[in-house]
Amino acid sequence: MNLNLYKGSGIVKRYIFNPILTKYDVPYDVSTVYNPAITTYQNKYILVFRAAKLNGRSILGKAISEDGFNFEVEKEPFMVPESDGYFGRYESAGIEDPRITRIGDEYLITYSAYSEYGVRIGLAKTTDFKKVERIALITSADHRNIVIFPEKFGSDYVRLDRPHSDIIPWSIWISYSKDLIHWGRSEILIKPKSYHWDELKVGPGAPPIKTKDGWLSIIHGVYMIMSGSVYRLGVVLHDLKDPSKILGISDEWILEPEDQWERVGYVPNVVFCSAALKEGDFIRLWWGAADSVICTGIAKVDELVEKCLKNKRKPL
Ligand code: BMA
């Protein structure tokens, strides 16, 4: 890891040439690019990002890179809302905020599907990033931000959920499935904390990453200020064998909007991370900034683990 390419005194160091992707890198008309998913395929980085078309509705674009910094965007969008049928009915207002989880040779893609009936989560899969197959809508309305763990636990697939509620602030839940399609046994795991950086809502960010100390999961938290809301990132450590057991959740955020393009943009004061990979002793993160551009940075695995275990707060 070339640390000279990063700056900052916080736990997450920013790439010095952020932002790494803007609408000017996209060969079709979009007004914003943000909130990407990441994976590696055939020794290259694949970034699947959200982009708003000029009608205001989101599609998913795809970009490829040798180094995770310099991405080339494909000529055509990777996924666009289905126009008819079962999926078309629930995607008519756009598809948003993808996450990628690799299990074996399959890459599972979860995304938010918007329609006049609310927001649900779609599950698609690919083995080659050319052909994508929609599998199912795996929630009813209203859910966003679903991340699937990259390993099964016994016979179960496991995911972190973020259902909407009028009764409690929006929180992180966990659910289980035998077939990736039918999910249940849901339990609440993490609730926003009053007078805290995540007091309005908290949600899963990137799919969890396995470390020797537990599953590290990047989350986002939202706080209201007089001019709107601020989106920041936090970190949680889940037990390796039982991900419903929280070993620690950091009381402090790990990244907040700071650079000009994180503070100013289509939605100001947003860092939103749905993409992270472990490389040696580091976690590389990619995040959407101000719902307008994409940035990247790194953090040390040990420091993130320590952040979860020292000065932790109660999850509920
Ligand atoms: C959330 C989602 C994200 C977005 C964030 C900030 O509710 O819509 O896609 O980045 O708000 O606008």
JSON list of C-alpha atoms and ligand atoms in Angstrom, two decimals, residues 34-35 50 96-97 112 114 144-145 162 164 170 201 220 222 229 231 266-272 288 290-291, ligand 1:
[
{"chain": "A", "resi": 34, "resn": "TYR", "atom": "CA", "xyz": [-22.27, 8.06, -6.48]},
{"chain": "A", "resi": 35, "resn": "ASN", "atom": "CA", "xyz": [-22.81, 5.26, -3.91]},
{"chain": "A", "resi": 50, "resn": "ARG", "atom": "CA", "xyz": [-25.48, 4.68, -9.06]},
{"chain": "A", "resi": 96, "resn": "GLU", "atom": "CA", "xyz": [-30.19, 2.69, -6.63]},
{"chain": "A", "resi": 97, "resn": "ASP", "atom": "CA", "xyz": [-27.32, 2.03, -4.22]},
{"chain": "A", "resi": 112, "resn": "SER", "atom": "CA", "xyz": [-32.94, -0.48, -4.04]},
{"chain": "A", "resi": 114, "resn": "TYR", "atom": "CA", "xyz": [-38.13, 2.38, -6.40]},
{"chain": "A", "resi": 144, "resn": "ARG", "atom": "CA", "xyz": [-33.10, -0.04, 1.80]},
{"chain": "A", "resi": 145, "resn": "ASN", "atom": "CA", "xyz": [-29.41, -0.81, 2.36]},
{"chain": "A", "resi": 162, "resn": "ARG", "atom": "CA", "xyz": [-32.64, -1.51, 7.19]},
{"chain": "A", "resi": 164, "resn": "HIS", "atom": "CA", "xyz": [-38.25, 1.86, 7.52]},
{"chain": "A", "resi": 170, "resn": "TRP", "atom": "CA", "xyz": [-34.56, 3.52, 11.26]},
{"chain": "A", "resi": 201, "resn": "LYS", "atom": "CA", "xyz": [-31.08, 6.82, 11.38]},
{"chain": "A", "resi": 220, "resn": "HIS", "atom": "CA", "xyz": [-23.73, 5.06, 7.99]},
{"chain": "A", "resi": 222, "resn": "VAL", "atom": "CA", "xyz": [-27.46, 10.45, 9.97]},
{"chain": "A", "resi": 229, "resn": "SER", "atom": "CA", "xyz": [-28.78, 16.26, 7.51]},
{"chain": "A", "resi": 231, "resn": "TYR", "atom": "CA", "xyz": [-24.26, 11.49, 6.64]},
{"chain": "A", "resi": 266, "resn": "TYR", "atom": "CA", "xyz": [-26.49, 17.62, -5.09]},
{"chain": "A", "resi": 267, "resn": "VAL", "atom": "CA", "xyz": [-27.14, 16.61, -1.45]},
{"chain": "A", "resi": 268, "resn": "PRO", "atom": "CA", "xyz": [-24.62, 18.48, 0.74]},
{"chain": "A", "resi": 269, "resn": "ASN", "atom": "CA", "xyz": [-22.75, 16.91, 3.66]},
{"chain": "A", "resi": 270, "resn": "VAL", "atom": "CA", "xyz": [-22.89, 13.27, 2.64]},
{"chain": "A", "resi": 271, "resn": "VAL", "atom": "CA", "xyz": [-20.33, 10.48, 2.74]},
{"chain": "A", "resi": 272, "resn": "PHE", "atom": "CA", "xyz": [-22.06, 7.18, 1.95]},
{"chain": "A", "resi": 288, "resn": "GLY", "atom": "CA", "xyz": [-20.35, 8.55, -2.69]},
{"chain": "A", "resi": 290, "resn": "ALA", "atom": "CA", "xyz": [-22.61, 14.72, -1.63]},
{"chain": "A", "resi": 291, "resn": "ASP", "atom": "CA", "xyz": [-24.62, 12.38, -3.90]},
{"chain": "B", "resi": 1, "resn": "BMA", "atom": "C1", "xyz": [-30.29, 8.10, 1.46]},
{"chain": "B", "resi": 1, "resn": "BMA", "atom": "C2", "xyz": [-30.18, 7.37, 0.14]},
{"chain": "B", "resi": 1, "resn": "BMA", "atom": "C3", "xyz": [-28.76, 7.46, -0.37]},
{"chain": "B", "resi": 1, "resn": "BMA", "atom": "C4", "xyz": [-28.28, 8.90, -0.40]},
{"chain": "B", "resi": 1, "resn": "BMA", "atom": "C5", "xyz": [-28.52, 9.55, 0.96]},
{"chain": "B", "resi": 1, "resn": "BMA", "atom": "C6", "xyz": [-28.15, 11.03, 0.99]},
{"chain": "B", "resi": 1, "resn": "BMA", "atom": "O1", "xyz": [-31.59, 8.08, 1.94]},
{"chain": "B", "resi": 1, "resn": "BMA", "atom": "O2", "xyz": [-31.06, 7.93, -0.79]},
{"chain": "B", "resi": 1, "resn": "BMA", "atom": "O3", "xyz": [-28.75, 6.94, -1.67]},
{"chain": "B", "resi": 1, "resn": "BMA", "atom": "O4", "xyz": [-26.91, 8.93, -0.68]},
{"chain": "B", "resi": 1, "resn": "BMA", "atom": "O5", "xyz": [-29.89, 9.42, 1.31]},
{"chain": "B", "resi": 1, "resn": "BMA", "atom": "O6", "xyz": [-28.97, 11.75, 0.10]}
]
